[in-house]
Short mmCIF file of C-alpha atoms in Angstrom, two decimals:
data_model
loop_
_atom_site.label_atom_id
_atom_site.label_comp_id
_atom_site.label_asym_id
_atom_site.label_seq_id
_atom_site.Cartn_x
_atom_site.Cartn_y
_atom_site.Cartn_z
CA MET A 471 29.33 -16.56 -17.31
CA PRO A 472 25.50 -16.86 -17.31
CA ALA A 473 23.98 -19.71 -19.30
CA THR A 474 22.63 -18.78 -22.74
CA ILE A 475 19.76 -20.08 -24.82
CA ARG A 476 22.34 -21.94 -26.93
CA ASP A 477 23.61 -23.76 -23.83
CA VAL A 478 20.07 -24.90 -22.99
CA ALA A 479 19.42 -26.00 -26.58
CA GLN A 480 22.63 -28.05 -26.66
CA ALA A 481 22.02 -29.64 -23.25
CA SER A 482 18.43 -30.61 -24.07
CA GLY A 483 19.15 -31.71 -27.65
CA VAL A 484 16.71 -29.32 -29.35
CA HIS A 485 16.90 -26.31 -31.65
CA ILE A 486 17.24 -22.82 -30.21
CA SER A 487 13.77 -21.96 -31.52
CA THR A 488 12.29 -24.78 -29.44
CA VAL A 489 13.88 -23.36 -26.30
CA SER A 490 12.47 -19.95 -27.21
CA ARG A 491 8.96 -21.38 -27.71
CA THR A 492 9.19 -23.27 -24.42
CA PHE A 493 9.34 -19.97 -22.56
CA SER A 494 7.35 -17.70 -24.87
CA ALA A 495 4.59 -20.05 -26.08
CA PRO A 496 4.79 -23.28 -24.03
CA HIS A 497 1.47 -24.55 -25.41
CA LEU A 498 3.18 -24.99 -28.79
CA VAL A 499 5.79 -27.42 -27.38
CA ASN A 500 4.91 -31.02 -26.53
CA VAL A 501 4.93 -31.85 -22.83
CA GLU A 502 7.94 -34.18 -22.88
CA THR A 503 10.16 -31.73 -24.76
CA ARG A 504 8.99 -28.80 -22.69
CA SER A 505 9.77 -30.63 -19.44
CA ARG A 506 13.24 -31.57 -20.68
CA VAL A 507 14.05 -28.02 -21.77
CA GLN A 508 12.78 -26.54 -18.49
CA ALA A 509 14.80 -29.08 -16.46
CA CYS A 510 17.98 -28.25 -18.39
CA ALA A 511 17.34 -24.52 -18.02
CA GLU A 512 16.89 -24.94 -14.28
CA GLN A 513 20.04 -27.02 -13.96
CA LEU A 514 22.10 -24.49 -15.93
CA GLY A 515 20.56 -21.50 -14.16
CA TYR A 516 19.24 -20.06 -17.41
CA ARG A 517 16.78 -17.17 -17.23
CA PRO A 518 15.05 -16.01 -20.44
CA ASN A 519 15.46 -12.38 -21.49
CA ARG A 520 12.07 -10.87 -20.71
CA ALA A 521 12.58 -7.80 -22.92
CA ALA A 522 13.54 -9.92 -25.93
CA ARG A 523 10.65 -12.27 -25.31
CA ALA A 524 8.26 -9.33 -25.16
CA LEU A 525 9.47 -8.11 -28.56
CA ILE A 526 8.90 -11.57 -30.04
CA THR A 527 5.51 -12.28 -28.49
CA GLY A 528 4.03 -8.80 -28.08
CA ARG A 529 3.37 -9.62 -24.43
CA THR A 530 4.96 -8.18 -21.30
CA PHE A 531 4.44 -11.20 -19.01
CA ASN A 532 3.42 -8.68 -16.34
CA ILE A 533 0.08 -8.41 -14.53
CA GLY A 534 -1.27 -5.36 -12.71
CA LEU A 535 -3.02 -5.94 -9.39
CA ILE A 536 -4.97 -2.94 -8.05
CA VAL A 537 -6.36 -3.05 -4.50
CA ALA A 538 -8.60 -0.64 -2.62
CA ASP A 539 -6.35 -0.33 0.46
CA ILE A 540 -3.09 -2.22 0.83
CA ALA A 541 -3.06 -1.39 4.57
CA ASN A 542 -6.22 -3.47 5.05
CA PRO A 543 -5.14 -6.94 6.28
CA PHE A 544 -7.76 -8.47 3.95
CA PHE A 545 -5.58 -7.86 0.88
CA PRO A 546 -2.06 -9.23 1.65
CA PRO A 547 -3.08 -12.94 1.51
CA LEU A 548 -4.77 -12.28 -1.85
CA ILE A 549 -1.70 -10.43 -3.15
CA LYS A 550 0.73 -13.14 -2.03
CA ALA A 551 -1.37 -15.92 -3.54
CA ALA A 552 -1.72 -14.02 -6.83
CA GLU A 553 2.03 -13.37 -6.98
CA SER A 554 2.81 -17.03 -6.34
CA GLN A 555 0.32 -18.20 -8.97
CA ALA A 556 1.66 -15.69 -11.50
CA ARG A 557 5.23 -16.90 -10.98
CA ARG A 558 4.11 -20.45 -11.69
CA HIS A 559 3.08 -19.16 -15.11
CA ASP A 560 6.28 -17.11 -15.50
CA HIS A 561 4.51 -13.78 -14.96
CA LEU A 562 5.27 -10.94 -12.57
CA ILE A 563 2.77 -8.90 -10.54
CA PHE A 564 2.79 -5.11 -10.16
CA VAL A 565 0.74 -4.05 -7.11
CA ALA A 566 -0.93 -0.63 -6.81
CA ASP A 567 -3.11 0.90 -4.07
CA THR A 568 -6.07 3.26 -4.73
CA ASN A 569 -6.68 4.32 -1.12
CA GLU A 570 -10.41 3.73 -1.69
CA ASP A 571 -10.45 6.46 -4.38
CA ALA A 572 -12.30 5.75 -7.65
CA VAL A 573 -10.43 8.53 -9.51
CA VAL A 574 -7.05 7.12 -8.50
CA GLU A 575 -8.31 3.68 -9.50
CA GLU A 576 -9.13 4.82 -13.03
CA ASP A 577 -5.77 6.59 -13.38
CA LEU A 578 -3.91 3.46 -12.29
CA VAL A 579 -5.72 1.20 -14.76
CA ARG A 580 -4.94 3.57 -17.62
CA ALA A 581 -1.30 3.94 -16.50
CA LEU A 582 -0.77 0.19 -16.27
CA ALA A 583 -2.65 -0.70 -19.45
CA LYS A 584 0.38 -0.43 -21.74
CA GLN A 585 2.81 -2.00 -19.27
CA VAL A 586 0.97 -5.23 -18.46
CA ASP A 587 -0.92 -8.03 -20.21
CA GLY A 588 -3.95 -7.51 -17.99
CA VAL A 589 -5.21 -6.09 -14.70
CA LEU A 590 -6.76 -7.69 -11.62
CA LEU A 591 -9.13 -5.10 -10.16
CA CYS A 592 -9.80 -5.93 -6.49
CA SER A 593 -12.79 -4.45 -4.66
CA PRO A 594 -13.10 -1.57 -7.15
CA ARG A 595 -14.92 1.66 -6.32
CA MET A 596 -15.50 2.81 -9.92
CA SER A 597 -18.90 2.57 -11.60
CA ASN A 598 -19.79 -0.53 -13.62
CA SER A 599 -19.95 1.51 -16.82
CA LEU A 600 -16.44 2.88 -16.34
CA ILE A 601 -15.05 -0.57 -15.56
CA GLU A 602 -16.71 -1.91 -18.72
CA GLN A 603 -15.12 0.93 -20.72
CA LEU A 604 -11.67 0.21 -19.29
CA SER A 605 -12.05 -3.50 -20.07
CA ARG A 606 -12.03 -2.56 -23.75
CA GLU A 607 -8.60 -0.97 -23.28
CA VAL A 608 -6.93 -3.75 -21.28
CA PRO A 609 -8.02 -7.27 -20.24
CA LEU A 610 -9.58 -7.06 -16.77
CA VAL A 611 -10.61 -9.58 -14.14
CA VAL A 612 -12.69 -8.12 -11.34
CA VAL A 613 -12.35 -9.50 -7.80
CA ASN A 614 -15.15 -8.93 -5.30
CA ARG A 615 -17.47 -7.32 -7.80
CA SER A 616 -19.92 -8.88 -10.25
CA ILE A 617 -20.42 -7.07 -13.58
CA ALA A 618 -22.39 -8.68 -16.39
CA GLY A 619 -20.16 -9.70 -19.30
CA LEU A 620 -16.87 -9.29 -17.43
CA PRO A 621 -14.78 -12.07 -15.86
CA ALA A 622 -15.08 -12.02 -12.10
CA VAL A 623 -14.03 -13.86 -8.96
CA VAL A 624 -16.34 -13.16 -6.04
CA MET A 625 -16.46 -14.37 -2.47
CA ASP A 626 -20.03 -15.16 -1.48
CA VAL A 627 -20.33 -12.62 1.32
CA ALA A 628 -24.12 -12.68 1.05
CA GLN A 629 -24.08 -16.34 2.06
CA GLY A 630 -21.61 -15.51 4.85
CA ALA A 631 -23.72 -12.64 6.15
CA GLN A 632 -26.75 -14.96 6.21
CA LEU A 633 -24.77 -17.48 8.27
CA ALA A 634 -23.66 -14.81 10.74
CA LEU A 635 -27.17 -13.41 11.16
CA ASP A 636 -28.65 -16.89 11.60
CA HIS A 637 -26.03 -17.45 14.31
CA LEU A 638 -26.94 -14.22 16.11
CA ALA A 639 -30.69 -14.85 15.84
CA GLY A 640 -30.12 -18.37 17.14
CA LEU A 641 -28.52 -16.87 20.24
CA GLY A 642 -31.77 -15.01 20.92
CA HIS A 643 -30.85 -11.58 19.52
CA ARG A 644 -33.93 -9.77 18.21
CA ARG A 645 -32.44 -6.31 17.61
CA ILE A 646 -29.38 -6.52 15.36
CA ALA A 647 -27.38 -3.71 13.75
CA LEU A 648 -25.62 -3.98 10.40
CA VAL A 649 -22.62 -1.62 10.15
CA THR A 650 -22.09 -1.18 6.41
CA GLY A 651 -18.91 -0.34 4.48
CA PRO A 652 -17.96 2.48 2.10
CA ARG A 653 -20.26 3.98 -0.50
CA GLY A 654 -19.72 2.27 -3.88
CA SER A 655 -18.70 -1.06 -2.37
CA TRP A 656 -20.31 -4.05 -4.11
CA THR A 657 -19.47 -6.22 -1.09
CA SER A 658 -21.28 -3.84 1.26
CA ARG A 659 -24.35 -3.87 -1.00
CA GLU A 660 -24.35 -7.68 -1.07
CA ILE A 661 -24.12 -7.89 2.72
CA ARG A 662 -26.92 -5.36 3.13
CA ARG A 663 -29.11 -7.18 0.59
CA ALA A 664 -28.62 -10.48 2.44
CA ALA A 665 -29.30 -8.87 5.83
CA GLN A 666 -32.51 -7.22 4.68
CA SER A 667 -33.64 -10.49 3.13
CA ALA A 668 -32.91 -12.30 6.41
CA GLU A 669 -34.88 -9.67 8.34
CA ARG A 670 -37.99 -10.60 6.36
CA SER A 671 -37.99 -13.96 8.14
CA GLY A 672 -39.32 -12.09 11.17
CA ARG A 673 -36.69 -13.49 13.54
CA PHE A 674 -35.10 -10.09 14.25
CA GLU A 675 -35.33 -6.34 13.59
CA LEU A 676 -32.46 -4.86 11.57
CA THR A 677 -30.90 -1.42 12.02
CA VAL A 678 -28.57 -0.31 9.21
CA ILE A 679 -25.76 2.12 10.07
CA GLY A 680 -23.67 3.54 7.25
CA PRO A 681 -21.99 4.05 4.89
CA ASN A 682 -18.75 4.00 6.91
CA GLN A 683 -15.02 3.94 6.35
CA PRO A 684 -13.91 0.26 6.32
CA THR A 685 -11.30 0.81 9.02
CA GLU A 686 -10.80 0.35 12.74
CA HIS A 687 -11.55 4.05 13.19
CA GLY A 688 -14.77 3.61 11.20
CA GLY A 689 -15.85 0.94 13.68
CA ARG A 690 -15.01 3.00 16.75
CA ALA A 691 -16.96 5.93 15.33
CA VAL A 692 -20.28 4.07 15.44
CA ALA A 693 -19.98 2.73 19.01
CA GLU A 694 -22.17 5.48 20.47
CA GLN A 695 -24.87 4.86 17.84
CA ILE A 696 -24.86 1.19 18.80
CA GLN A 697 -25.21 2.14 22.47
CA ARG A 698 -28.07 4.56 21.79
CA GLY A 699 -29.85 2.18 19.41
CA GLY A 700 -30.41 -0.44 22.07
CA VAL A 701 -29.31 -3.31 19.79
CA THR A 702 -27.89 -6.46 21.36
CA ALA A 703 -25.81 -7.71 18.42
CA VAL A 704 -23.85 -6.24 15.50
CA LEU A 705 -22.60 -7.57 12.17
CA ALA A 706 -19.83 -5.35 10.79
CA TYR A 707 -18.79 -4.96 7.14
CA ASN A 708 -15.33 -6.31 7.93
CA ASP A 709 -13.14 -7.43 10.81
CA LEU A 710 -11.28 -4.12 11.12
CA MET A 711 -14.56 -2.32 11.76
CA ALA A 712 -15.69 -5.01 14.19
CA ILE A 713 -12.42 -4.70 16.14
CA GLY A 714 -12.71 -0.92 16.23
CA LEU A 715 -16.31 -1.23 17.38
CA MET A 716 -15.31 -3.54 20.25
CA GLU A 717 -12.74 -0.94 21.33
CA GLY A 718 -15.37 1.80 21.18
CA LEU A 719 -17.90 -0.23 23.15
CA ASP A 720 -15.27 -1.02 25.79
CA ALA A 721 -14.54 2.69 26.16
CA LEU A 722 -18.27 3.25 26.79
CA GLY A 723 -18.30 0.59 29.51
CA LEU A 724 -20.13 -2.03 27.45
CA ARG A 725 -18.93 -5.64 27.54
CA VAL A 726 -18.59 -7.93 24.52
CA PRO A 727 -20.41 -10.29 24.30
CA GLU A 728 -22.27 -9.89 27.61
CA ASP A 729 -23.88 -6.57 26.63
CA VAL A 730 -23.40 -6.57 22.85
CA SER A 731 -22.38 -9.45 20.59
CA VAL A 732 -20.11 -8.46 17.66
CA ALA A 733 -19.31 -10.35 14.47
CA GLY A 734 -17.14 -9.37 11.50
CA ILE A 735 -16.37 -10.56 7.99
CA ASP A 736 -12.97 -11.61 6.51
CA ASP A 737 -11.21 -13.67 9.25
CA ILE A 738 -8.04 -11.58 9.17
CA THR A 739 -5.22 -12.64 11.51
CA LEU A 740 -6.13 -9.90 14.01
CA SER A 741 -9.55 -11.47 14.53
CA ARG A 742 -7.85 -14.36 16.34
CA LEU A 743 -5.71 -12.05 18.50
CA THR A 744 -8.37 -9.74 19.94
CA ARG A 745 -9.84 -10.22 23.38
CA PRO A 746 -12.46 -11.52 23.08
CA LYS A 747 -11.55 -13.39 19.91
CA LEU A 748 -13.78 -12.26 17.08
CA THR A 749 -16.58 -14.31 15.57
CA THR A 750 -16.28 -13.78 11.82
CA VAL A 751 -17.06 -14.98 8.32
CA ALA A 752 -13.93 -16.44 6.71
CA THR A 753 -13.46 -15.33 3.09
CA PRO A 754 -11.17 -17.39 0.80
CA THR A 755 -8.90 -14.51 -0.21
CA ALA A 756 -5.91 -16.65 -1.22
CA ALA A 757 -8.10 -18.87 -3.41
CA ALA A 758 -9.56 -15.73 -4.99
CA GLY A 759 -6.08 -14.43 -5.85
CA ARG A 760 -5.09 -17.70 -7.52
CA ALA A 761 -8.37 -17.98 -9.42
CA ALA A 762 -8.13 -14.40 -10.66
CA VAL A 763 -4.64 -14.96 -12.11
CA ASP A 764 -5.75 -18.16 -13.85
CA MET A 765 -8.79 -16.40 -15.24
CA LEU A 766 -6.77 -13.47 -16.57
CA LEU A 767 -4.23 -15.77 -18.24
CA SER A 768 -7.06 -17.59 -20.02
CA HIS A 769 -7.62 -14.38 -22.01
CA SER A 770 -6.31 -14.33 -25.56
CA ASP A 771 -6.48 -11.80 -28.37
CA ASP A 772 -9.42 -13.54 -30.02
CA ARG A 773 -11.15 -15.06 -26.99
CA ARG A 774 -11.73 -13.08 -23.85
CA THR A 775 -13.23 -15.05 -21.02
CA THR A 776 -16.43 -13.94 -19.30
CA ALA A 777 -16.12 -16.60 -16.63
CA HIS A 778 -17.61 -16.06 -13.19
CA VAL A 779 -16.32 -17.90 -10.12
CA SER A 780 -18.11 -17.70 -6.76
CA LEU A 781 -16.20 -18.95 -3.72
CA HIS A 782 -17.95 -20.11 -0.56
CA THR A 783 -17.50 -18.41 2.80
CA GLU A 784 -17.56 -19.99 6.26
CA LEU A 785 -18.73 -18.83 9.68
CA ILE A 786 -16.07 -19.05 12.40
CA VAL A 787 -17.67 -18.82 15.86
CA ARG A 788 -15.39 -17.45 18.57
CA ASP A 789 -15.82 -15.52 21.81
CA SER A 790 -17.28 -12.17 20.72
CA THR A 791 -20.83 -13.53 20.30
CA GLY A 792 -23.00 -15.04 22.98
CA PRO A 793 -26.61 -15.45 24.14
CA VAL A 794 -28.66 -12.32 24.51
CA SER A 795 -28.54 -10.93 28.05
CA ALA A 796 -31.67 -11.26 30.14
#
């Protein structure tokens, strides 16, 4: 027979209400008592009734996590880290995919609003004004988008793009292409802003190609433009596009990095498996997932956080970039 709340109360020497508070409102129970109750519950294999707890607290202990494209290898590490962090706080994560569609994104937020305590909105495609409106219906934390007055966790891709372009310019490249991401992407705008700022240093001439689909196919599709443009180096919006671009350049008889150097952004697992291995900007996706969960759980009915966390990125130099050819 499964252990009951009475069994835990008896084993830990506390009242049933204390056991209930330990799992529904742990901040109201002193640390020593809470630890004892949790240890007894673990030993007895007790699991609190989530439906009953929701009736008592008015909370679901569920979190919605909406991503732009679950097939993109950028998102799984973020999802796994968020799920793990949520479990540490006795919450569950519901994951939903928008397929890069702002209309689907809005529908999902509204559908989840009454089923979760809050939503993590990752790389959203909706307008700022619509996201602000939805934040009044359900607590939101935005990941990879900065909106004034809303809590956000961002990865400093502008800093990463600057590092990548400095690297390419340092290798002697004077004609560099930036292959941008999808229309409506905050990340793509940040990368483009950083690249255009770096161009003003006079070290290189920038060609912007886009918007583009943030996929391997999107990268392959611009290979001929890169060939015709006479650039010697490319920074792509993400690693998938960079990998697709390298495939497209190879099909055109161009060598990477001998003829064209290619760099990406994200440091997905595939970037280490390509030949040549891809130079890229590593983004702390797992750290972003954990931070977003913590930020969302800091919400309360009378105090909604407007915190903003910016996580550093790092340039990882591999084999796909090299000195400009004579």
